[in-house]
C-alpha positions as a Python dict, from the first residue, in 0.01 Angstrom:
ca = {
    (1, 'X'): (0, 0, 0),
    (2, 'X'): (-214, 262, -118),
    (3, 'X'): (-271, 582, -397),
    (4, 'X'): (-152, 920, -256),
    (5, 'X'): (-351, 1148, -448),
    (6, 'X'): (-206, 1504, -496),
    (7, 'X'): (-411, 1867, -622),
    (8, 'X'): (-220, 2007, -870),
    (9, 'X'): (-312, 2337, -769),
    (10, 'X'): (-624, 2357, -494),
    (11, 'X'): (-691, 2647, -324),
    (12, 'X'): (-559, 2625, 18),
    (13, 'X'): (-766, 2791, 321),
    (14, 'X'): (-499, 2885, 610),
    (15, 'X'): (-173, 2771, 702),
    (16, 'X'): (-90, 2415, 718),
    (17, 'X'): (18, 2306, 1051),
    (18, 'X'): (410, 2202, 1051),
    (19, 'X'): (482, 1842, 1238),
    (20, 'X'): (621, 1946, 1541),
    (21, 'X'): (1000, 1864, 1535),
    (22, 'X'): (1003, 1756, 1902),
    (23, 'X'): (667, 1554, 1861),
    (24, 'X'): (777, 1276, 2097),
    (25, 'X'): (868, 1520, 2360),
    (26, 'X'): (532, 1661, 2345),
    (27, 'X'): (260, 1579, 2586),
    (28, 'X'): (-24, 1377, 2496),
    (29, 'X'): (-261, 1706, 2478),
    (30, 'X'): (6, 1895, 2256),
    (31, 'X'): (42, 1597, 2044),
    (32, 'X'): (-341, 1582, 2030),
    (33, 'X'): (-340, 1985, 1968),
    (34, 'X'): (-173, 1935, 1642),
    (35, 'X'): (-367, 1647, 1517),
    (36, 'X'): (-701, 1834, 1576),
    (37, 'X'): (-527, 2130, 1384),
    (38, 'X'): (-411, 1908, 1094),
    (39, 'X'): (-790, 1789, 1056),
    (40, 'X'): (-917, 2127, 1071),
    (41, 'X'): (-680, 2196, 798),
    (42, 'X'): (-775, 1884, 596),
    (43, 'X'): (-1120, 1960, 601),
    (44, 'X'): (-1070, 2323, 500),
    (45, 'X'): (-893, 2194, 211),
    (46, 'X'): (-1039, 1914, 50),
    (47, 'X'): (-873, 1950, -279),
    (48, 'X'): (-495, 1937, -180),
    (49, 'X'): (-516, 1507, -98),
    (50, 'X'): (-696, 1207, -122),
    (51, 'X'): (-583, 850, -15),
    (52, 'X'): (-699, 515, -91),
    (53, 'X'): (-572, 165, 23),
    (54, 'X'): (-509, -40, -311),
    (55, 'X'): (-845, -258, -218),
    (56, 'X'): (-1070, 57, -199),
    (57, 'X'): (-894, 278, -490),
    (58, 'X'): (-975, -24, -759),
    (59, 'X'): (-1348, 0, -764),
    (60, 'X'): (-1280, 411, -741),
    (61, 'X'): (-1088, 378, -1044),
    (62, 'X'): (-1328, 161, -1212),
    (63, 'X'): (-1625, 389, -1109),
    (64, 'X'): (-1403, 672, -1325),
    (65, 'X'): (-1330, 446, -1587),
    (66, 'X'): (-1713, 385, -1664),
    (67, 'X'): (-1807, 730, -1608),
    (68, 'X'): (-1555, 813, -1873),
    (69, 'X'): (-1689, 603, -2122),
    (70, 'X'): (-2037, 703, -2047),
    (71, 'X'): (-1984, 1033, -2098),
    (72, 'X'): (-1692, 971, -2372),
    (73, 'X'): (-1451, 1197, -2192),
    (74, 'X'): (-1170, 1045, -2388),
    (75, 'X'): (-958, 1048, -2094),
    (76, 'X'): (-670, 778, -2101),
    (77, 'X'): (-692, 612, -1768),
    (78, 'X'): (-474, 323, -1857),
    (79, 'X'): (-225, 396, -1550),
    (80, 'X'): (-461, 525, -1312),
    (81, 'X'): (-409, 174, -1124),
    (82, 'X'): (-42, 266, -1088),
    (83, 'X'): (178, 527, -828),
    (84, 'X'): (308, 682, -1163),
    (85, 'X'): (181, 1033, -1135),
    (86, 'X'): (-84, 1018, -1401),
    (87, 'X'): (-410, 1212, -1357),
    (88, 'X'): (-605, 1491, -1467),
    (89, 'X'): (-430, 1814, -1558),
    (90, 'X'): (-719, 2056, -1533),
    (91, 'X'): (-1027, 2154, -1327),
    (92, 'X'): (-1285, 2136, -1646),
    (93, 'X'): (-1210, 1745, -1655),
    (94, 'X'): (-1224, 1708, -1276),
    (95, 'X'): (-1581, 1887, -1281),
    (96, 'X'): (-1709, 1669, -1570),
    (97, 'X'): (-1575, 1343, -1358),
    (98, 'X'): (-1740, 1423, -1041),
    (99, 'X'): (-2056, 1543, -1226),
    (100, 'X'): (-2067, 1161, -1378),
    (101, 'X'): (-1945, 1011, -1053),
    (102, 'X'): (-2229, 1222, -860),
    (103, 'X'): (-2467, 1092, -1073),
    (104, 'X'): (-2363, 736, -997),
    (105, 'X'): (-2321, 788, -634),
    (106, 'X'): (-2675, 904, -643),
    (107, 'X'): (-2835, 616, -766),
    (108, 'X'): (-2660, 402, -514),
    (109, 'X'): (-2780, 583, -227),
    (110, 'X'): (-3136, 572, -387),
    (111, 'X'): (-3109, 190, -403),
    (112, 'X'): (-2962, 228, 9),
    (113, 'X'): (-2623, 117, -119),
    (114, 'X'): (-2347, 133, 153),
    (115, 'X'): (-2071, -14, -53),
    (116, 'X'): (-1987, -118, -393),
    (117, 'X'): (-1684, -340, -535),
    (118, 'X'): (-1607, -507, -878),
    (119, 'X'): (-1517, -857, -920),
    (120, 'X'): (-1215, -902, -1041),
    (121, 'X'): (-1162, -1287, -974),
    (122, 'X'): (-1082, -1296, -617),
    (123, 'X'): (-1354, -1331, -292),
    (124, 'X'): (-1334, -1279, 40),
    (125, 'X'): (-1535, -1448, 309),
    (126, 'X'): (-1652, -1333, 655),
    (127, 'X'): (-1400, -1487, 921),
    (128, 'X'): (-1527, -1814, 1082),
    (129, 'X'): (-1445, -1601, 1415),
    (130, 'X'): (-1635, -1284, 1295),
    (131, 'X'): (-1303, -1061, 1269),
    (132, 'X'): (-1196, -970, 966),
    (133, 'X'): (-1218, -1110, 589),
    (134, 'X'): (-992, -1411, 450),
    (135, 'X'): (-929, -1486, 107),
    (136, 'X'): (-1023, -1905, 45),
    (137, 'X'): (-1078, -2074, -293),
    (138, 'X'): (-1440, -2092, -434),
    (139, 'X'): (-1616, -2440, -494),
    (140, 'X'): (-1742, -2493, -826),
    (141, 'X'): (-2076, -2391, -681),
    (142, 'X'): (-1965, -2109, -506),
    (143, 'X'): (-1784, -1969, -841),
    (144, 'X'): (-2107, -2069, -1071),
    (145, 'X'): (-2317, -1836, -829),
    (146, 'X'): (-2096, -1584, -778),
    (147, 'X'): (-2044, -1513, -1166),
    (148, 'X'): (-2423, -1507, -1215),
    (149, 'X'): (-2474, -1254, -932),
    (150, 'X'): (-2159, -1057, -1016),
    (151, 'X'): (-2003, -1124, -1353),
    (152, 'X'): (-1639, -1125, -1390),
    (153, 'X'): (-1528, -727, -1427),
    (154, 'X'): (-1867, -629, -1315),
    (155, 'X'): (-2005, -398, -1057),
    (156, 'X'): (-2103, -637, -740),
    (157, 'X'): (-2417, -528, -595),
    (158, 'X'): (-2576, -635, -325),
    (159, 'X'): (-2230, -668, -102),
    (160, 'X'): (-2201, -906, 90),
    (161, 'X'): (-2313, -1158, -142),
    (162, 'X'): (-2469, -1439, 87),
    (163, 'X'): (-2493, -1805, -59),
    (164, 'X'): (-2532, -2103, 194),
    (165, 'X'): (-2522, -1875, 478),
    (166, 'X'): (-2179, -1748, 386),
    (167, 'X'): (-2110, -1387, 328),
    (168, 'X'): (-1882, -1345, -6),
    (169, 'X'): (-1688, -975, -52),
    (170, 'X'): (-1500, -906, -361),
    (171, 'X'): (-1157, -838, -288),
    (172, 'X'): (-1208, -501, -383),
    (173, 'X'): (-1469, -317, -252),
    (174, 'X'): (-1467, 38, -53),
    (175, 'X'): (-1753, 264, 105),
    (176, 'X'): (-1995, 501, -88),
    (177, 'X'): (-1901, 775, 139),
    (178, 'X'): (-1504, 717, 32),
    (179, 'X'): (-1687, 775, -329),
    (180, 'X'): (-1832, 1077, -199),
    (181, 'X'): (-1458, 1240, -38),
    (182, 'X'): (-1342, 1166, -422),
    (183, 'X'): (-1588, 1383, -560),
    (184, 'X'): (-1478, 1658, -306),
    (185, 'X'): (-1158, 1614, -373),
    (186, 'X'): (-1241, 1659, -768),
    (187, 'X'): (-1455, 1938, -707),
    (188, 'X'): (-1143, 2156, -541),
    (189, 'X'): (-798, 1964, -667),
    (190, 'X'): (-771, 2183, -1000),
    (191, 'X'): (-592, 1852, -1140),
    (192, 'X'): (-429, 1610, -962),
    (193, 'X'): (-129, 1336, -981),
    (194, 'X'): (-163, 951, -858),
    (195, 'X'): (181, 892, -659),
}
């Protein structure tokens, strides 16, 4: 499950390659050619589409809420956590939001932060085999420590939070690079809808 975010009226450069009807019959080289052309088109048209899984979208969404409040933009973002078609309807608001997010991004980069997230009451730990992450209930000591480092509803840095040699990650984390992609999308989308 994720958020598909479409630009309302992005400037399009070039022609989008059409997915071949006979894709499964094509050689591996021909299939790769399609994906190379598609990637080239997407890179040339950053305001057309942005995607984030639900775990990655929440930190981006909450960063937007923070900027909205700080800049007193007055945008109702209540439904930005749903695939309901909400978003922004003009480039001016997108530019203002992008500017605020760029300031946030610059601060993160200055501090060497590569990931950020928010404590929404759910934590994961690094899986014992080192392959992925898993949820587990926290002990009272762990809960108290994590709440002191990263209050409920608050921005979490650094990530991971290490306590008693265990790496803890808030369930909702994204890469700083992903936020940068969203900013680029905002600069070129001319408004957007979240589906």
